Coordinates of C-alpha atoms and ligand atoms in Angstrom, one line a residue:
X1 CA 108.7 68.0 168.1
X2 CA 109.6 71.4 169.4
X3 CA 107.8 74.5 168.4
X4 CA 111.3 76.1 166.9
X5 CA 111.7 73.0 165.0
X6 CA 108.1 72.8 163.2
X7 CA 108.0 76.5 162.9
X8 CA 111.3 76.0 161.1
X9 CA 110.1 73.4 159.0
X10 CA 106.7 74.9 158.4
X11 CA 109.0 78.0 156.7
X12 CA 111.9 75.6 155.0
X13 CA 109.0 74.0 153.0
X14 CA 106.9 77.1 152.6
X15 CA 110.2 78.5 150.4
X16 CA 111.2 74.8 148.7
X17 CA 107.7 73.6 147.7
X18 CA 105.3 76.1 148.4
X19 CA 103.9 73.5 150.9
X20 CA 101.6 75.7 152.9
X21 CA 101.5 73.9 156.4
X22 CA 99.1 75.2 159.3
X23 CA 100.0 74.9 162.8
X24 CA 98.5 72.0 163.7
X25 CA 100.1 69.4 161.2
X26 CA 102.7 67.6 163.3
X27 CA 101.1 64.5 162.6
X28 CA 101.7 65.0 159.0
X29 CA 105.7 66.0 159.4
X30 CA 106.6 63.2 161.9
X31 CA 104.8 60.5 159.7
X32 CA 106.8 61.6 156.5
X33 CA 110.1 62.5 157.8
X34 CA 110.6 60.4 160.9
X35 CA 110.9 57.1 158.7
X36 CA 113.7 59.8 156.3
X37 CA 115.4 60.6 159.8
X38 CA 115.8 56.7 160.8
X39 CA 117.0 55.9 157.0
X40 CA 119.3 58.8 157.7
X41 CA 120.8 57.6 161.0
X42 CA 119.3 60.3 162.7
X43 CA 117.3 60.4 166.4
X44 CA 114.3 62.3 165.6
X45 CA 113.2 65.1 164.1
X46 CA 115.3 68.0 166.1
X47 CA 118.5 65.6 165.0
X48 CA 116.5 66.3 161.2
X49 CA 116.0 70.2 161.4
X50 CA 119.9 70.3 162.6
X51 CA 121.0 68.5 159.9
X52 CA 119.0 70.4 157.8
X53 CA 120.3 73.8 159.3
X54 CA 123.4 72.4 158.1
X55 CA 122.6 72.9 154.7
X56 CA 123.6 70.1 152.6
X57 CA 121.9 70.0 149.2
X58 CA 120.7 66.3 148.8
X59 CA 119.3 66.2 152.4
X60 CA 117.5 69.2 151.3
X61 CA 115.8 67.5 148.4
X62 CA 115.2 64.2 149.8
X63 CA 113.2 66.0 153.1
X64 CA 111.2 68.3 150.4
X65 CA 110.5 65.3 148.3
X66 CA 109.6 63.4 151.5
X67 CA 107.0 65.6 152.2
X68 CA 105.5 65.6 148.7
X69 CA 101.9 64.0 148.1
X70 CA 102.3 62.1 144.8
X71 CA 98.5 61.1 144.5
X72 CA 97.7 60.1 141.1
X73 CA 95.9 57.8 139.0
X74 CA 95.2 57.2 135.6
X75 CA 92.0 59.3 134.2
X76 CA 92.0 60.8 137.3
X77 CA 88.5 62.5 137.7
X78 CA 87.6 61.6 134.6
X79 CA 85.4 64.7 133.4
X80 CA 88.9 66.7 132.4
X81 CA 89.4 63.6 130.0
X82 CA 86.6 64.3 128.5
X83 CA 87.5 68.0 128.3
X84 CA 90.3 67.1 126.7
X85 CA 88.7 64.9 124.4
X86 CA 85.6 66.8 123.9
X87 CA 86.6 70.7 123.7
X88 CA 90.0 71.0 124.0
X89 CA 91.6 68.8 121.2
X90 CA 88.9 69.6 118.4
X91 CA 89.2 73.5 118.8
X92 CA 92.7 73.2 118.7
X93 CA 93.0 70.7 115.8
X94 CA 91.1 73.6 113.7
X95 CA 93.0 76.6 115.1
X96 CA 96.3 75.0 114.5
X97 CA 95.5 73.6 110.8
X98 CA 98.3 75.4 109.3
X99 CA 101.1 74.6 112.5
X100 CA 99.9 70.9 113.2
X101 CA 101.6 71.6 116.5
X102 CA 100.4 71.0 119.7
X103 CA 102.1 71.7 123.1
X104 CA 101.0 70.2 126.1
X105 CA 102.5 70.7 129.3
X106 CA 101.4 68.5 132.4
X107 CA 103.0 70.8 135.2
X108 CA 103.0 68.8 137.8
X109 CA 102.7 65.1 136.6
X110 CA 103.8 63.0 139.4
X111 CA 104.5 59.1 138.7
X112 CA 102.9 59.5 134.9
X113 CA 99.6 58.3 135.0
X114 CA 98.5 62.1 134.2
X115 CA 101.0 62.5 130.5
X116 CA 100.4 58.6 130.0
X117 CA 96.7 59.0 130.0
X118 CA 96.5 62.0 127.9
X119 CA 98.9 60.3 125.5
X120 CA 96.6 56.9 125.5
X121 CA 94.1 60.1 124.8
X122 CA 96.0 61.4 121.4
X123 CA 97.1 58.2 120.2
X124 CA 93.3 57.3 120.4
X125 CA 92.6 60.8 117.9
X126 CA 95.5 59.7 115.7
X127 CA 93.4 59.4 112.3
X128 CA 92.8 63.5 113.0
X129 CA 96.6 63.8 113.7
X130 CA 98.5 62.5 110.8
X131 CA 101.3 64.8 110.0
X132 CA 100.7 66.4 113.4
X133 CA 103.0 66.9 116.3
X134 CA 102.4 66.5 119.8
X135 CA 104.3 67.0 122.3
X136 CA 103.4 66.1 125.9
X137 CA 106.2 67.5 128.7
X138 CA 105.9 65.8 132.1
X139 CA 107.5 68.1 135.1
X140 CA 107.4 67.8 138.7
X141 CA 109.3 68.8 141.6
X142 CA 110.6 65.4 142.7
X143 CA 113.1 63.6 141.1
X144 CA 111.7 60.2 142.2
X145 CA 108.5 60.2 140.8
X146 CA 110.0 61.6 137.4
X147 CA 112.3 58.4 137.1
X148 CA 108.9 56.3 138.2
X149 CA 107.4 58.0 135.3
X150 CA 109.8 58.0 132.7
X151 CA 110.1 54.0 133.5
X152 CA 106.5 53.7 132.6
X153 CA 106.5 50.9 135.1
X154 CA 103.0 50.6 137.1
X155 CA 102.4 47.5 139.6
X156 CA 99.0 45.9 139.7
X157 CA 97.0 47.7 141.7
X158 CA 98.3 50.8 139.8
X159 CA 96.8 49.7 136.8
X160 CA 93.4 49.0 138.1
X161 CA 92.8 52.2 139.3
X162 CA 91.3 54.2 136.3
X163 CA 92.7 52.7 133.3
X164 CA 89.9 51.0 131.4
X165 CA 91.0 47.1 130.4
X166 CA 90.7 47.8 126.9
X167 CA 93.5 50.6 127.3
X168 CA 95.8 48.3 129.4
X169 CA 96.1 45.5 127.0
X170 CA 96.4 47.9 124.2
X171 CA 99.1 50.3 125.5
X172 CA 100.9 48.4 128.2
X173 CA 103.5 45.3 128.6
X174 CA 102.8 42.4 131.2
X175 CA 106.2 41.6 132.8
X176 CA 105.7 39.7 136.2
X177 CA 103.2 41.0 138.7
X178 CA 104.7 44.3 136.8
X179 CA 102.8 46.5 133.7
X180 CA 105.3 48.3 131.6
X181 CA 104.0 51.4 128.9
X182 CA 104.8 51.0 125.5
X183 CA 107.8 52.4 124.4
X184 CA 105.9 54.8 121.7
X185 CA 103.6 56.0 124.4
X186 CA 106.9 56.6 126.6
X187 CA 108.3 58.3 123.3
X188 CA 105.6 60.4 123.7
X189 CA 106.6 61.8 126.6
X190 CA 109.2 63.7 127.7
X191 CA 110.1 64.9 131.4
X192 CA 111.8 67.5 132.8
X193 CA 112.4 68.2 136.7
X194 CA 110.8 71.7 137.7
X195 CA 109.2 73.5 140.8
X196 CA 106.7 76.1 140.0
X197 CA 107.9 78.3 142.6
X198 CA 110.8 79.3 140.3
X199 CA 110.7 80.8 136.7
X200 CA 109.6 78.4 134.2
X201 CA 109.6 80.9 130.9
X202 CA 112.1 78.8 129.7
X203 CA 109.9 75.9 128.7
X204 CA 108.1 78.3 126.1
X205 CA 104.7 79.0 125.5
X206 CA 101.7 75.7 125.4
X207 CA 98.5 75.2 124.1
X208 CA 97.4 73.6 126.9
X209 CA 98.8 72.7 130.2
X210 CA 97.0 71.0 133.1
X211 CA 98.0 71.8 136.6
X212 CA 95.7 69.4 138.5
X213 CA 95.7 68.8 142.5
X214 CA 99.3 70.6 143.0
X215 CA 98.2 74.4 144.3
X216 CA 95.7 73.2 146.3
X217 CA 99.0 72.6 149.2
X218 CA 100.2 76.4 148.5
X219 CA 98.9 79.6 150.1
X220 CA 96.9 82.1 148.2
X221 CA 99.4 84.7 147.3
X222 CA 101.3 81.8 145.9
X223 CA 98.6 80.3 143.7
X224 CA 98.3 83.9 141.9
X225 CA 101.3 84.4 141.2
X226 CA 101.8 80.6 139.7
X227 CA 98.5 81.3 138.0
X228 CA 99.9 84.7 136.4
X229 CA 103.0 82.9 135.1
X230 CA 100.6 80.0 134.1
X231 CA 98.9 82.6 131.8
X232 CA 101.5 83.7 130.3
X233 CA 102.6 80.6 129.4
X234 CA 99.4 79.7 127.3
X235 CA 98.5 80.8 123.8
X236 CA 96.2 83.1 124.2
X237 CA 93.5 80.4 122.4
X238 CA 95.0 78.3 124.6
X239 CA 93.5 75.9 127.6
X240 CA 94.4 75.4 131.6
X241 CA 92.8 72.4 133.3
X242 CA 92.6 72.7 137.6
X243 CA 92.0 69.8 139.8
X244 CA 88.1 69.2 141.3
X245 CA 89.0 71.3 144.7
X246 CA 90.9 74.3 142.4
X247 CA 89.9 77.2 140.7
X248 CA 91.5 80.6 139.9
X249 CA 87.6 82.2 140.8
X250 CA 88.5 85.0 143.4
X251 CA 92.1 84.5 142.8
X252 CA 93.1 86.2 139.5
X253 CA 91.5 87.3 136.4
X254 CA 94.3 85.8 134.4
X255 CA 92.0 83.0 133.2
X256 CA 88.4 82.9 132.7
X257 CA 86.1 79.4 133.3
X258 CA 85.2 77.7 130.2
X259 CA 81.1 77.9 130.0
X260 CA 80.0 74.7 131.2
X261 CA 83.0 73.1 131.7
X262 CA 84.2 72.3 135.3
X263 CA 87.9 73.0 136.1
X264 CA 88.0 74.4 132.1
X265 CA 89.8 77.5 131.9
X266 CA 91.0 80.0 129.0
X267 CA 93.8 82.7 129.5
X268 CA 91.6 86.1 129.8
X269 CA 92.2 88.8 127.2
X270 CA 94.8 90.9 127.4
X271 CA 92.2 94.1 128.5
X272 CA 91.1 92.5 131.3
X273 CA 94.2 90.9 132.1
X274 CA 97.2 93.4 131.6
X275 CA 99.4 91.1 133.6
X276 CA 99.7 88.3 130.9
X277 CA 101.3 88.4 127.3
X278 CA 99.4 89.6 124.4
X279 CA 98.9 86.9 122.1
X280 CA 101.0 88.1 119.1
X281 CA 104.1 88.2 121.9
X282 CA 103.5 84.9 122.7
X283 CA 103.2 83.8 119.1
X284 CA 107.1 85.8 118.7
X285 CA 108.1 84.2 121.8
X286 CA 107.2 81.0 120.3
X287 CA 109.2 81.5 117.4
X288 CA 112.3 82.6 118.9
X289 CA 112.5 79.6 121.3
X290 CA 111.9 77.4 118.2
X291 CA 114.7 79.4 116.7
X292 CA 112.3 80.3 113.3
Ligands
SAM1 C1 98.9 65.1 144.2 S1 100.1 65.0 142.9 C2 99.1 65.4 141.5 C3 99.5 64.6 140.3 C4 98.6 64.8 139.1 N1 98.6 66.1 138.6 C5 97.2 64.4 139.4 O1 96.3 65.3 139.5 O2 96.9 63.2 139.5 C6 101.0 66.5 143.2 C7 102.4 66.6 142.6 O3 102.9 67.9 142.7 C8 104.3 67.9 142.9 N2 104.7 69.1 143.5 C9 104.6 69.6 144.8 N3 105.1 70.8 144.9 C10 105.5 71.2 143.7 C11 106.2 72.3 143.2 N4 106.5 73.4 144.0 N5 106.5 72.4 141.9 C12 106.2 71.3 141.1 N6 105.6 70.2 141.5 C13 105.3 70.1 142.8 C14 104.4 66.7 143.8 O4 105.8 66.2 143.8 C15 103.4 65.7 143.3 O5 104.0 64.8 142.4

């Protein structure tokens, strides 16, 4: 590979994804997009960054989504299962007594296994939520793994990794060598196709959103400003959950740790933290995209 052509590259994912390559990750490149350049009936990669130059919107998205790490599994890390379980669900199932709403926004959810295990999660608190409504949005940047996780459809292996037995026979389908979600757990779910690099106020305000093992790939001036639209997308009693290697420490004082709770995180108050929405405009901004 050329240096033009990974420098270009290195920029033209930079400003899709927010992939934040360093100059010594030509491995990584050729690996991922040389099999998309053979599928493509191209040479190599120079034939790639040409064709790419040439600006055709599908090739765009299939070299971006090429590039994508999709990493997942079910109860990933466990501890922010517990989290969930633990802090996050009980303070919320009291401050939200008179709503019995709850928004939760998985913001970048890959093939499912994120959504599906926090719905297993809620269906397993379901004598606390009668009447309640939950709502669990799945986005990601690709396409691909949305329609992965919207099929609920995991292989073997898949379903081995994190999901305790009990779980599997309880909330999944056998079909083949193939395990299939429920359809009410999949009901549970919806997805939505979105990259954080662009405005998302128009999903609406959450109660909680986790954003796990996604800005660890983008460069610091990136992660604040997703983090600063993060915050203002919480309730301001709201929760954000990070991935092991995140944090917002250092970063931005638009959320403040959770005591004792790793990768835990509150939106700060609005006098520390002038940047994010007072809670009363995120209660009216609530309302008006629920049309009340
Ligand atoms: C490593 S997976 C993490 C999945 C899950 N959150 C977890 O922790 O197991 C990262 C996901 O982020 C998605 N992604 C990458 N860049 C993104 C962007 N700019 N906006 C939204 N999603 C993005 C990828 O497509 C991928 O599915």
């Amino acid at each position: 590979m050329t240096p033009p052509d990974y420098e270009y590259l290195r920029k033209f994912l930079k400003d899709h994804s927010g992939l934040d390559l360093s100059a010594d990750k030509h491995y990584l490149i050729e690996s991922r997009l040389l099999p998309l350049a053979r599928k493509s009936g191209l040479n190599g990669i120079s034939d790639l960054v040409q064709k790419l130059r040439g600006g055709s919107a599908d090739f765009v998205t299939q070299v971006v989504e090429a590039m994508t790490t999709n990493e997942t599994f079910f109860f990933r890390d466990k501890i922010p299962f517990d989290h969930f379980r633990e802090v996050i669900m009980p303070e919320l199932i009291k401050a939200r007594a008179n709503r019995k709403s709850i928004r939760i926004w998985c913001a970048a959810g890959s093939t499912g296994q994120e959504p599906y295990s926090l719905a297993m999660c809620v269906k397993e608190m379901s004598a606390a939520l009668t009447g309640w409504r939950v709502e669990i949005l799945a986005t990601d940047l690709s396409q691909e793994v949305l329609e992965k996780s919207k099929s609920g459809i995991y292989s073997q292996f898949e379903v081995q990794r994190g999901l305790p037995i009990q779980m599997l026979v309880k909330y999944f389908k056998q079909t083949g060598e193939l395990w299939q979600i429920n359809p009410d757990m999949r009901a549970m779910v919806q997805h939505r196709q979105l990259n954080l690099l662009q405005d998302f106020t128009q999903l609406g305000v959450f109660d909680i959103i986790f954003c796990r093992n996604v800005l660890i790939y983008f460069d610091q001036d990136t992660k604040v400003n997703i983090f600063n639209r993060l915050a203002k997308a919480t309730e301001a009693d709201g929760f954000m959950v990070l991935g092991a290697a995140e944090t917002v420490v250092g970063l931005t004082d638009a959320f403040k740790p959770y005591p004792d709770r790793r990768g835990l995180y509150r939106p700060n108050t609005p006098a520390t933290a002038p940047g994010r929405m007072l809670g009363a405009g995120a209660a009216a901004k609530r309302a008006a995209i629920a049309g009340t």
